[in-house]
Short mmCIF file of C-alpha atoms in Angstrom, two decimals:
data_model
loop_
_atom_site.label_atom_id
_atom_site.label_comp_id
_atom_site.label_asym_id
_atom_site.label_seq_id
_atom_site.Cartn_x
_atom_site.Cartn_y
_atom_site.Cartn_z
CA UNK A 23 -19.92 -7.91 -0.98
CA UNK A 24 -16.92 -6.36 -2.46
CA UNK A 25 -14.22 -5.11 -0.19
CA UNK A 26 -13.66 -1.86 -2.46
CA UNK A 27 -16.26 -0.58 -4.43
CA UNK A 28 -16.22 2.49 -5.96
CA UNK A 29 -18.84 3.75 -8.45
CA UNK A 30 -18.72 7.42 -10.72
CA UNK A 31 -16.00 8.92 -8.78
CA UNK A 32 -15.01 12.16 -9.85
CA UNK A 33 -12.64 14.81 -8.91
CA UNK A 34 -12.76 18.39 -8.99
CA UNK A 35 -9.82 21.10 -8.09
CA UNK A 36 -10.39 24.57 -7.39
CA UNK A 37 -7.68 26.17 -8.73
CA UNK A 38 -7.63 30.67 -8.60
CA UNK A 39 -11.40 30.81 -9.18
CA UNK A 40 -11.91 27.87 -11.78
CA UNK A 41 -13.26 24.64 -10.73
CA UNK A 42 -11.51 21.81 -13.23
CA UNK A 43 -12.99 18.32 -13.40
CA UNK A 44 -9.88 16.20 -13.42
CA UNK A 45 -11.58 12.42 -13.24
CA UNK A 46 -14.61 11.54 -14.39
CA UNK A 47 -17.07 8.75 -13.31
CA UNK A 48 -14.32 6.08 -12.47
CA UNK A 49 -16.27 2.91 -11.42
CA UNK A 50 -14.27 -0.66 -10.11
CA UNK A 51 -14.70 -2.78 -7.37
CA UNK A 52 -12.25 -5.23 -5.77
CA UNK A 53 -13.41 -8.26 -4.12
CA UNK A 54 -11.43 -10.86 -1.40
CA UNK A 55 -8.22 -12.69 -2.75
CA UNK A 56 -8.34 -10.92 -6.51
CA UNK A 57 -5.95 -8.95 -8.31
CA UNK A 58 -7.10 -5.84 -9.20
CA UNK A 59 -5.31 -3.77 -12.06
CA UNK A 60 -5.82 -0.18 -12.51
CA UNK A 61 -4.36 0.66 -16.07
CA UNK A 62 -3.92 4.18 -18.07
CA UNK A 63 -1.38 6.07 -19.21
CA UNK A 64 1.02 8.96 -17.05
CA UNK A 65 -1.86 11.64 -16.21
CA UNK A 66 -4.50 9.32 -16.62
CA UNK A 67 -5.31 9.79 -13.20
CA UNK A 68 -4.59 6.54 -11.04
CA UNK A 69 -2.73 8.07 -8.41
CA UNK A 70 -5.62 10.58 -7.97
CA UNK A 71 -7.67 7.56 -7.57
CA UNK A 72 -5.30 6.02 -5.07
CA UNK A 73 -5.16 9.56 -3.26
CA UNK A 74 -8.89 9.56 -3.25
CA UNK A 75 -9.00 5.88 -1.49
CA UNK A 76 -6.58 6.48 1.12
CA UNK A 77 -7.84 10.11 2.14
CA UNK A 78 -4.43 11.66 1.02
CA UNK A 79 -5.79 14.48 -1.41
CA UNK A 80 -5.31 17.90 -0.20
CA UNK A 81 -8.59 20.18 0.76
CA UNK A 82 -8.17 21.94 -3.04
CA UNK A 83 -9.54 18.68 -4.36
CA UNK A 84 -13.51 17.97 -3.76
CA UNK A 85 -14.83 14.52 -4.15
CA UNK A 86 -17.69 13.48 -5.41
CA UNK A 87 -19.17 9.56 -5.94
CA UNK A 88 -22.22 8.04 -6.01
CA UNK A 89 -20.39 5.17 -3.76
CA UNK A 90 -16.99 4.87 -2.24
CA UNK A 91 -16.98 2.17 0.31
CA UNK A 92 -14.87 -0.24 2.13
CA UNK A 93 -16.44 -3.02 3.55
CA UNK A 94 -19.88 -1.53 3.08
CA UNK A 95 -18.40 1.44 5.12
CA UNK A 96 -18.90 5.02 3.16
CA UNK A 97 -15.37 6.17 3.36
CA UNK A 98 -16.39 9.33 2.39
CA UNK A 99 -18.82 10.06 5.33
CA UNK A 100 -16.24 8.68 8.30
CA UNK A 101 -14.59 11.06 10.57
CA UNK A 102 -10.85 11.72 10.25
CA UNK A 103 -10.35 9.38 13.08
CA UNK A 104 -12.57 5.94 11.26
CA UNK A 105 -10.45 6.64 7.95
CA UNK A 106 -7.23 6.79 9.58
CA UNK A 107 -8.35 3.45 11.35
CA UNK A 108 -8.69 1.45 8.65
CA UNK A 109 -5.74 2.94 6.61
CA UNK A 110 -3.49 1.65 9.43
CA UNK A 111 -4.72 -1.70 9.82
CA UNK A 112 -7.04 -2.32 6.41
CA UNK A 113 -5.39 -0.74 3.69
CA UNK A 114 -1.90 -0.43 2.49
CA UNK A 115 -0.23 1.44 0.07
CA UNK A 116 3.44 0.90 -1.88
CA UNK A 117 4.36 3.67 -4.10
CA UNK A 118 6.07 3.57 -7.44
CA UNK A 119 9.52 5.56 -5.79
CA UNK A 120 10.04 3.41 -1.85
CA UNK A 121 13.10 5.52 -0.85
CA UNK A 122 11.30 8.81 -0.42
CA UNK A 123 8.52 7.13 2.05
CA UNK A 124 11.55 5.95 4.03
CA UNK A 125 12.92 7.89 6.42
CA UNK A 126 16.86 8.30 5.30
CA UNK A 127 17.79 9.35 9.06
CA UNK A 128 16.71 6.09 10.46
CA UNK A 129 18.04 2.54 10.21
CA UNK A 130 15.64 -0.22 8.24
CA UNK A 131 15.43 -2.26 11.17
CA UNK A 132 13.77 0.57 13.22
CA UNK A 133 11.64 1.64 10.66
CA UNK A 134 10.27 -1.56 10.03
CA UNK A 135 9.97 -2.37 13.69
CA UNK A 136 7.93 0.97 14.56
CA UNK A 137 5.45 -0.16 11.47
CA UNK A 138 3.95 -2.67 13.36
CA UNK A 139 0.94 -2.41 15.64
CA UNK A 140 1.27 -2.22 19.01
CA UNK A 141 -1.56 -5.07 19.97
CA UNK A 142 0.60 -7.31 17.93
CA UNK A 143 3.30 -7.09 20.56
CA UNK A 144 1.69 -9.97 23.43
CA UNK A 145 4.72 -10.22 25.58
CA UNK A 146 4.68 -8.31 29.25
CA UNK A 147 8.30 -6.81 30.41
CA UNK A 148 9.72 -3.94 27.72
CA UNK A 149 12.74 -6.24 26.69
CA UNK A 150 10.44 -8.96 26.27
CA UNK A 151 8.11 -6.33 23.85
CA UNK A 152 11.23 -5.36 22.14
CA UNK A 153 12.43 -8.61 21.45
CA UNK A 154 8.97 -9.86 19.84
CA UNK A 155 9.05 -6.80 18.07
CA UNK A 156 11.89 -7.57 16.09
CA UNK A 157 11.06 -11.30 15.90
CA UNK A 158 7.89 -9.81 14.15
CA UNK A 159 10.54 -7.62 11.73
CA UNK A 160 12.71 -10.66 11.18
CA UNK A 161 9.54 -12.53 10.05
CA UNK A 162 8.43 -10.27 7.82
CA UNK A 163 11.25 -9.71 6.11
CA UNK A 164 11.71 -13.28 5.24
CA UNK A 165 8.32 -13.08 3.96
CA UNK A 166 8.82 -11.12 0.84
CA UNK A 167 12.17 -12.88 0.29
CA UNK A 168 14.77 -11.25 2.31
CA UNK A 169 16.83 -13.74 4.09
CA UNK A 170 19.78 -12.24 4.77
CA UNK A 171 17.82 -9.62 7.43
CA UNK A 172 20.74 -8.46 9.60
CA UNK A 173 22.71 -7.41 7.07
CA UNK A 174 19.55 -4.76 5.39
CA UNK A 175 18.17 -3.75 9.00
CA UNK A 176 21.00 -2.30 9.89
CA UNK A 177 21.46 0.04 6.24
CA UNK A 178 20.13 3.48 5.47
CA UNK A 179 17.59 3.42 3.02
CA UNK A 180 20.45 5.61 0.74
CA UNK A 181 22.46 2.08 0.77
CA UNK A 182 19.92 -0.14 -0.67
CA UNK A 183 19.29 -1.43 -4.04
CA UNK A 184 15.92 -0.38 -5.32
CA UNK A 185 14.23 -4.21 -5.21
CA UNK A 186 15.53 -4.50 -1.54
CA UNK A 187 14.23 -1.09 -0.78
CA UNK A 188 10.66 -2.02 -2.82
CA UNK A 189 10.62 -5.29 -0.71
CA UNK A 190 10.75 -3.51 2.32
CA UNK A 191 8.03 -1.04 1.96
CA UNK A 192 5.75 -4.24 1.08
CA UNK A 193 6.85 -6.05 4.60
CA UNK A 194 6.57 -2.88 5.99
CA UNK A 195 2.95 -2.61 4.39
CA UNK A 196 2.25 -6.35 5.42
CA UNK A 197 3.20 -5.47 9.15
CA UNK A 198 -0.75 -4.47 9.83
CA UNK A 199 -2.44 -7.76 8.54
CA UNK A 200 -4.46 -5.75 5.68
CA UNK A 201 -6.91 -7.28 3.74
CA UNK A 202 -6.12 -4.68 0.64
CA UNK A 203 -2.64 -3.88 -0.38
CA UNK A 204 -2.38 -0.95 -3.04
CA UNK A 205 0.89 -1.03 -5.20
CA UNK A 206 0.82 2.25 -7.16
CA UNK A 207 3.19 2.00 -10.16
CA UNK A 208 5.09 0.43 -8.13
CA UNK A 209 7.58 -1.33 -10.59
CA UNK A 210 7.79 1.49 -12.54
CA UNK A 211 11.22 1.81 -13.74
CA UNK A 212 12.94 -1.56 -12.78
CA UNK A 213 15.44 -3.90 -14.78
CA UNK A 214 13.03 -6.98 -15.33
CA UNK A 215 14.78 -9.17 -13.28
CA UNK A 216 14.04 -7.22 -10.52
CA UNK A 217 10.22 -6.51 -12.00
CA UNK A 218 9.91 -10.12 -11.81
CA UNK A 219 10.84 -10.97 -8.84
CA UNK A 220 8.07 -7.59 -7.14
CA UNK A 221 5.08 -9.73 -9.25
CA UNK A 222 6.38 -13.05 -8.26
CA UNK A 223 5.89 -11.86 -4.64
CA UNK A 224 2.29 -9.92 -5.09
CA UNK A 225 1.42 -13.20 -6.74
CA UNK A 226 2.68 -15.28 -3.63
CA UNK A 227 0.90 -13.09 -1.41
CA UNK A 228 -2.00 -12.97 -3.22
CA UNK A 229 -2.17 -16.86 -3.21
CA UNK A 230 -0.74 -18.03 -0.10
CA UNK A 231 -2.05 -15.00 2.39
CA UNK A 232 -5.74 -14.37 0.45
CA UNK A 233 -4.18 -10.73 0.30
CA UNK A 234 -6.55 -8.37 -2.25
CA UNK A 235 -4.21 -6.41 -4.58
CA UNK A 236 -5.00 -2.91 -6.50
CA UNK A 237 -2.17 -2.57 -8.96
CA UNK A 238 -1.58 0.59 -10.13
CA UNK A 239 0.08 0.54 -13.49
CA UNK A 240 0.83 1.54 -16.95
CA UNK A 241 2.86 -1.53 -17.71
CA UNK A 242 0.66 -4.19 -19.73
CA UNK A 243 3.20 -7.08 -19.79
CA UNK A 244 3.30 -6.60 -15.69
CA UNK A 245 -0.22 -6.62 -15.82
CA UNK A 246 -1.35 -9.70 -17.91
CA UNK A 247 0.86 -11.71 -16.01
CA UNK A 248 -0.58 -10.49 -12.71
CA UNK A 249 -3.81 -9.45 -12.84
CA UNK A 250 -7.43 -11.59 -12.79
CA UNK A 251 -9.53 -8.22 -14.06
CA UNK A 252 -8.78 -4.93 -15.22
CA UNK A 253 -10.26 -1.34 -15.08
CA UNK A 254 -8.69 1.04 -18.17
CA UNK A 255 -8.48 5.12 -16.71
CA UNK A 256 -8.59 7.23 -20.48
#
């Protein structure tokens, strides 16, 4: 069974009296431990598709798909409560532009800290939680190739170079365990250096943690040398 499978998806908006059909019959699935890419060019519709996965488009849009499941589960049929659910422990999302999810008033180290789950914390006492807590940070940061943690946790996002700040948002994504992570465009406008480094870790991940990827992308090069299959948005 595929863990994402999605079959004629299409998307209307009601817009002052008109209904517009903005994506037509999109069909993919994604299955355990492969690389997914999602190609087409800017206003192909991918991010619509990504929106329309995670739950995130606004009440103008209606959906309509023969299936949209996760798991088996109709995503489309679940209460607000089930989709948030799995969208904080299942599924996780890094978008093409990481500062503006950050939160610029608020230290790295806290924000990375307050993404993980609560039932991941085992120890008793407060300062014992709080401690583990950060442990847990420390960790993941030194999973997607930070080492040098104390000296990022305790920056602004403003004072970050972009690859630090993308590398973040994927610990940060990484914090729930998911068994899909969704990078939308999300080396979109990087030097190379620091585009190969991003794939280098979604390819590490993908290997080492059987972690499913949807990559979100109009970028071929990034895509031939990271994707196994490929679904083409006209």
């Amino acid at each position: 069974m595929a863990l994402l499978d999605i079959k004629n998806l299409t998307l209307y908006l009601d817009a002052g009296g008109e209904t517009i059909k903005a994506l037509e019959k999109v069909s993919f699935s994604l299955h355990e431990g492969e690389i997914k890419a999602l190609v087409g060019e800017s206003g192909s519709g991918k991010t619509l598709v990504v929106k329309a996965i995670i739950g995130a488009l606004p009440d103008y849009w209606r959906i309509r798909a023969d299936r949209l499941t996760y798991k088996g589960q109709d995503l489309l049929n679940m209460t607000y409560e089930q989709r948030r659910q799995i969208m904080r422990r299942e599924i996780a999302v890094v978008f093409q532009e990481p500062t503006s999810s950050l939160d610029p008033s608020i230290k790295l180290g806290e924000q990375i800290e307050e993404s993980i789950p609560p039932e991941f914390i085992k120890k008793r006492w407060f300062w014992e939680r709080n401690k583990h807590r950060k442990e847990i940070a420390i960790g993941l940061l030194h999973k997607v190739g930070i080492k040098d943690h104390g000296r990022w946790m305790a920056c602004y996002p403003y004072q970050i170079p972009s690859d630090v700040s993308q590398k973040i948002m994927i610990a940060m994504a990484l914090a729930s365990e998911p068994s899909i992570l969704i990078a939308d465009d999300s080396t979109r406008g990087m030097e190379s250096t620091t585009k190969t480094q991003v794939l280098r870790l979604l390819l590490k991940l993908n290997k080492t943690k059987n972690l499913s990827i949807l990559f979100v992308s109009h970028d071929l090069l990034a895509i031939t040398s990271i994707a196994d299959t490929m679904t083409v948005l006209y």
